[in-house]
CSV table of C-alpha atoms in Angstrom, one decimal:
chain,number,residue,atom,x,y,z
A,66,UNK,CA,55.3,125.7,90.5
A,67,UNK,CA,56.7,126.4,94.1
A,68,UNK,CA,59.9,127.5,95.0
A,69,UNK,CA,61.1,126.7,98.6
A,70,UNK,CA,64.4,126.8,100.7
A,71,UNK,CA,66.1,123.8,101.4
A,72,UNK,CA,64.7,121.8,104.7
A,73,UNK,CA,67.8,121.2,106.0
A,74,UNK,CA,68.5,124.8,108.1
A,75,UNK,CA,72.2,123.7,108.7
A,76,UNK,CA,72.8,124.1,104.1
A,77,UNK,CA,70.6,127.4,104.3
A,78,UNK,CA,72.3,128.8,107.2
A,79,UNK,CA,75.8,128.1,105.8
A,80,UNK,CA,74.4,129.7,102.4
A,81,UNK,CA,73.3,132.4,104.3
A,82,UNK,CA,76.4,133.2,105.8
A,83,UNK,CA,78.7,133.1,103.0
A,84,UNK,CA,76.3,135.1,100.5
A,85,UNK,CA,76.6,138.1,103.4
A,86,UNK,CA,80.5,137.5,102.8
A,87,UNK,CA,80.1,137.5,99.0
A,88,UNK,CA,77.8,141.1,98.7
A,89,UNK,CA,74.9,138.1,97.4
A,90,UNK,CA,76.9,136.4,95.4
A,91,UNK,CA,76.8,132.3,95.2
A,92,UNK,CA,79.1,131.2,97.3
A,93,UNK,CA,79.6,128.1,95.7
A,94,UNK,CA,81.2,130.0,92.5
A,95,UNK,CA,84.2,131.9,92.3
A,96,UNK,CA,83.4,134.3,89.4
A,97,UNK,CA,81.5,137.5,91.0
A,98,UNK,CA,79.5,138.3,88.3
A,99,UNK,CA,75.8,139.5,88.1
A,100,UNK,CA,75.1,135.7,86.2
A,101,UNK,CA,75.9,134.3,89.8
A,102,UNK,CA,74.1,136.5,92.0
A,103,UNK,CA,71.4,135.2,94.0
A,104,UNK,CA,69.5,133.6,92.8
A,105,UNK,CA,71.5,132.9,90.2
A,106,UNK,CA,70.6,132.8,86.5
A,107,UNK,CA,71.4,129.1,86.0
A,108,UNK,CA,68.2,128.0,88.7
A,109,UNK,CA,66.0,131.4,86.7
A,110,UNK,CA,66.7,129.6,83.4
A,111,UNK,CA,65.6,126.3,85.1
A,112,UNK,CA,62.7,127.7,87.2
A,113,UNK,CA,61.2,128.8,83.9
A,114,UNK,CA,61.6,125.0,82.5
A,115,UNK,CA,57.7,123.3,83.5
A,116,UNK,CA,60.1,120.1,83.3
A,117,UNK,CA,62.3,120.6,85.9
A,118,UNK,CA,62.0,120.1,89.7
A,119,UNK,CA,65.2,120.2,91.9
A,120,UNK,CA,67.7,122.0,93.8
A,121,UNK,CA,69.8,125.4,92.4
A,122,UNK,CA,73.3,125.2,92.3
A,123,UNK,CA,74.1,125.8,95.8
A,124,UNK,CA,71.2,123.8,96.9
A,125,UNK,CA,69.6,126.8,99.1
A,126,UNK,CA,66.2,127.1,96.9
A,127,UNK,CA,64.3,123.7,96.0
A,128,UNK,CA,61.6,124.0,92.6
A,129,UNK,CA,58.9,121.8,92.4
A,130,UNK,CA,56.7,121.2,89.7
């Protein structure tokens, strides 16, 4: 398993800058809560699947297999 960032530096830089606005939360979700704090607990659930490869939510962190 690897995690990386996304390639694209234009999506990490935009996620970047609005999770300094938000205190770390996802910007991409309007509840503030520690369930969407980066990284968020929706991409730890599926980081701990071996089945699944793909972006988080916001798209800044990419899990490979």
């Amino acid at each position: 398993m690897k995690i990386t960032l996304n390639p694209d530096e234009n999506v990490v830089q935009t996620i970047r800058d609005g999770l300094e606005k938000t205190g770390g939360y996802c910007p991409c979700r309007l509840e503030r809560t520690e369930e969407n704090k980066c990284m968020c607990k929706e991409f730890r659930e599926q980081i701990k699947d071996p089945e699944f490869e793909g972006y988080c939510h916001c798209m800044l962190y990419y899990k490979n297999k």
